Coordinates of C-alpha atoms in Angstrom, one line a residue:
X1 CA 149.2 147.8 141.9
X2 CA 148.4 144.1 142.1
X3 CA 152.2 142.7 141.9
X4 CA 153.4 146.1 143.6
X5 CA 151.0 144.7 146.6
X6 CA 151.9 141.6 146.4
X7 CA 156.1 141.9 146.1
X8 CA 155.2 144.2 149.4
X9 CA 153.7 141.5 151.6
X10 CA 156.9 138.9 150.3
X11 CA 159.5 140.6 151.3
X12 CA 157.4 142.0 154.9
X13 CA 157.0 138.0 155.4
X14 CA 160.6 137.4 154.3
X15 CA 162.0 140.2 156.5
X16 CA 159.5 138.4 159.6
X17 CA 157.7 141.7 159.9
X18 CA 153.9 141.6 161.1
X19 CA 151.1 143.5 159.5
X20 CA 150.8 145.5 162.7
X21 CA 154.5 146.7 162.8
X22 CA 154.1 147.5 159.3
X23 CA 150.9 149.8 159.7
X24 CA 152.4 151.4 162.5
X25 CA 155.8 152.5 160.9
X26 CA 153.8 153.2 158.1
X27 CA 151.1 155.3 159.7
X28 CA 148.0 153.2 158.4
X29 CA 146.0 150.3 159.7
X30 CA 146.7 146.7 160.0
X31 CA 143.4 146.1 157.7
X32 CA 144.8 149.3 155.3
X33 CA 148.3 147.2 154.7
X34 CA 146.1 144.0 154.1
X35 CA 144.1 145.3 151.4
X36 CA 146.9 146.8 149.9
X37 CA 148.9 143.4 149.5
X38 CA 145.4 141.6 148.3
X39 CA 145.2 144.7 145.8
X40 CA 142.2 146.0 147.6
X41 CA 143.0 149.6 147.6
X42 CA 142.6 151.1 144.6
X43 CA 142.7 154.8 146.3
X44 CA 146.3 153.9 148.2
X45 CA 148.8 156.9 146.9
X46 CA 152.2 156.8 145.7
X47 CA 153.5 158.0 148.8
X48 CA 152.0 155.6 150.6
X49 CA 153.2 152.5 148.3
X50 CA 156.5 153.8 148.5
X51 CA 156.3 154.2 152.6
X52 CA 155.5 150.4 153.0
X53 CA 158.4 149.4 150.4
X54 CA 160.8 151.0 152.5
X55 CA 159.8 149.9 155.7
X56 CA 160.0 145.9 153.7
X57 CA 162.8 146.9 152.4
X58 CA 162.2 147.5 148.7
X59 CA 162.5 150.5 146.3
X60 CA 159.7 151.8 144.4
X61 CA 160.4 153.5 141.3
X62 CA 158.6 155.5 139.0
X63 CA 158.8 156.6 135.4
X64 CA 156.8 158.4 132.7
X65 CA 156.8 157.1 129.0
X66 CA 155.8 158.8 126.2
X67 CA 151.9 157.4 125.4
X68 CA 149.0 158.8 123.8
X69 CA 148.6 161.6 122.7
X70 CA 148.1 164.6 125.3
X71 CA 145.0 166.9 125.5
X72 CA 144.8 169.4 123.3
X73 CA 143.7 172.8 123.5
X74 CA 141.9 175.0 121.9
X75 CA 144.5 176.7 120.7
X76 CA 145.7 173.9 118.7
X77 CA 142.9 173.1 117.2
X78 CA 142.7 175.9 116.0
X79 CA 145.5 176.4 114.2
X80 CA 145.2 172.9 113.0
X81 CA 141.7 173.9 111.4
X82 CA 143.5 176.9 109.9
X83 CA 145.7 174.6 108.2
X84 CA 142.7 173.1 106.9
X85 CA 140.7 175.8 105.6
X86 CA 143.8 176.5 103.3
X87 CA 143.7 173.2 102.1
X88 CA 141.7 172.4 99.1
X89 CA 138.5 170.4 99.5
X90 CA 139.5 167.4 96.7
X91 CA 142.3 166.9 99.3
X92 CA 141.6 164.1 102.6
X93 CA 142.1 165.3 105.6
X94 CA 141.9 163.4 108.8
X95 CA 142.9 164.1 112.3
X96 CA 144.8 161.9 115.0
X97 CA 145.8 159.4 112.7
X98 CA 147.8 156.7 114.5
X99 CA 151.1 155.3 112.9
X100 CA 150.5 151.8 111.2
X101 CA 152.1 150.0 113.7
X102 CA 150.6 147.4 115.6
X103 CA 151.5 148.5 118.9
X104 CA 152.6 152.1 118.5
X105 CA 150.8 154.6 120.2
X106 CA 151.8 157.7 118.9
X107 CA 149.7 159.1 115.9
X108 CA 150.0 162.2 113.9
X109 CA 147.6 165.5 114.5
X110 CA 146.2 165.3 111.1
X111 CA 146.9 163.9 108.3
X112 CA 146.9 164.9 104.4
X113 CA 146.6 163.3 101.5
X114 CA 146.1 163.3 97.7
X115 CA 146.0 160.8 94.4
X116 CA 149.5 158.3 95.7
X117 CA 150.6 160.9 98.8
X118 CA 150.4 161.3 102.4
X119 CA 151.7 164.1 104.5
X120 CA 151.4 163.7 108.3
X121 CA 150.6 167.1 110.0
X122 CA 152.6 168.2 113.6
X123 CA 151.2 171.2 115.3
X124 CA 154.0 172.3 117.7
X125 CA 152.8 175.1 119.8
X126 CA 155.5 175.9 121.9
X127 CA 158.5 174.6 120.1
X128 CA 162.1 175.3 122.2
X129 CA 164.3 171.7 121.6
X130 CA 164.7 172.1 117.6
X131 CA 167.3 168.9 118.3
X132 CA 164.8 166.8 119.9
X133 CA 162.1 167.9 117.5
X134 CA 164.1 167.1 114.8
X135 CA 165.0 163.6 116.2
X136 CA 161.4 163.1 116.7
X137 CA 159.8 163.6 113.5
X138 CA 162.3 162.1 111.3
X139 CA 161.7 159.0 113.1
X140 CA 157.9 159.1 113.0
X141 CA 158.1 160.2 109.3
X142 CA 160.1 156.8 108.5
X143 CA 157.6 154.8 111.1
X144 CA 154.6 156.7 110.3
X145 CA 155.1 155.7 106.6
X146 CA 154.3 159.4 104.8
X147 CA 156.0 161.3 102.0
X148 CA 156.7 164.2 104.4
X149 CA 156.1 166.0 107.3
X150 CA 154.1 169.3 107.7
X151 CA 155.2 171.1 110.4
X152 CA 152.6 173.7 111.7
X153 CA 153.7 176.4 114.1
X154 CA 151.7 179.7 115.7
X155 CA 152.8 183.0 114.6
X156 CA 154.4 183.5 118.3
X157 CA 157.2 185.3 119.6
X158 CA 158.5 181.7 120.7
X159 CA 157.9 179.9 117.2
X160 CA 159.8 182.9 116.0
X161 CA 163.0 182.4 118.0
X162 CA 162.9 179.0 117.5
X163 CA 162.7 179.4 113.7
X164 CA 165.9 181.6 114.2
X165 CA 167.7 180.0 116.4
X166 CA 167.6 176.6 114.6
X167 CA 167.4 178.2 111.0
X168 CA 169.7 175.5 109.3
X169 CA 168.9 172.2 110.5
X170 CA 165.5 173.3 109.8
X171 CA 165.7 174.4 106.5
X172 CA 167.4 171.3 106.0
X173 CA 164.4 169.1 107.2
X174 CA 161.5 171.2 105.6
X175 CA 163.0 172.8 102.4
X176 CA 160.1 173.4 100.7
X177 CA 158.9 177.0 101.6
X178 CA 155.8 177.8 103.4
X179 CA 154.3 179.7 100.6
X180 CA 155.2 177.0 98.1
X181 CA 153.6 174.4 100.1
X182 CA 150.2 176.0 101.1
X183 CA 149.4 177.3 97.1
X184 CA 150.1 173.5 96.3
X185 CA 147.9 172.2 98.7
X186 CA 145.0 175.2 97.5
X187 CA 145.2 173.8 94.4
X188 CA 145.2 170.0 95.2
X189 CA 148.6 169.3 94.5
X190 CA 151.2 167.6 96.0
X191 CA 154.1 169.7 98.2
X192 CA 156.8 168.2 97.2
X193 CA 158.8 167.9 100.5
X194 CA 158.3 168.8 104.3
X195 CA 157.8 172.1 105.1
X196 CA 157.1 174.4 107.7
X197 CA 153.9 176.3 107.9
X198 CA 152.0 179.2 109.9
X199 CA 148.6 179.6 108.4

């Protein structure tokens, strides 16, 4: 907000506009504009900010990267302690477990792991872009430094179709079966590949 303020009052002194002419196009005070270019509104909206770059003559943009994690709901927790209780005890288990790079936000919703493995767990609720999903875990299994990927879906009507609909690039990904993989980890062993699981 600070350099968005001042890059505002630059280009209102460079265009020879007054504070006044600018609160009044813009619909705010004169001492409203003033804290804004000092950085002393910490309340002023977007559509505000973007009001007084028009009327100076800039464009304000806006984007949304991927960051933390989002909120999860209960829902997911749930399933993700289902997961768990199939799991046997000598096995770690940890939940949000950020990637080990310096830098990278991103972090995996739990993680397992045994005696020289580590499996990252994915809970995907409502799953619909198997192409994008794909594309997203094979890249955080390579950063996120793990011998696969467990990916955990609800028994939904959704999951379902999705399952279907995207049957071979799946199986491709996560060839070990879903029964193979959950008797390995209840007895403490090792998978032996990514798979795809509903507890």
């Amino acid at each position: 907000m600070s350099t968005i303020g001042g890059e505002i009052r630059l280009a209102r002194q460079r265009a020879g506009l007054s504070l006044e002419a600018v609160a009044r196009a813009a619909g705010v005070s004169g001492v409203e504009v003033s804290r804004i270019e000092r950085a002393r509104a910490e309340w002023v909206s977007l559509l505000t900010l973007a009001r007084l770059c028009t009327i100076v003559g800039l464009d304000l943009t806006a984007r949304a990267y991927p960051g933390a994690n989002p909120l999860r709901d209960a829902r997911h927790n749930r399933l993700l302690m289902l997961l768990h209780g199939h799991i046997n005890p000598a096995l770690g288990w940890a939940l949000e477990v950020p990637l080990p790079n310096p830098g990278d936000q991103r972090a995996w919703d739990a993680m397992i792991r045994g005696d020289g493995w580590r499996y990252g767990v994915e809970c995907e609720m409502n799953p619909i872009d198997g192409q994008a999903a794909l594309r997203r875990l094979t890249l955080k299994q390579k950063d996120g430094l793990v011998d696969g990927v467990t990916l955990l879906l609800p028994d939904t009507r959704q999951a379902r179709l999705f399952r279907r609909e995207f049957v071979e690039q799946l199986a491709a990904q996560f060839p070990v079966r879903s029964i193979d993989a959950l008797r390995a980890l209840a007895a403490g062993k090792n998978p032996g590949g990514s798979a795809i699981i509903t507890p």
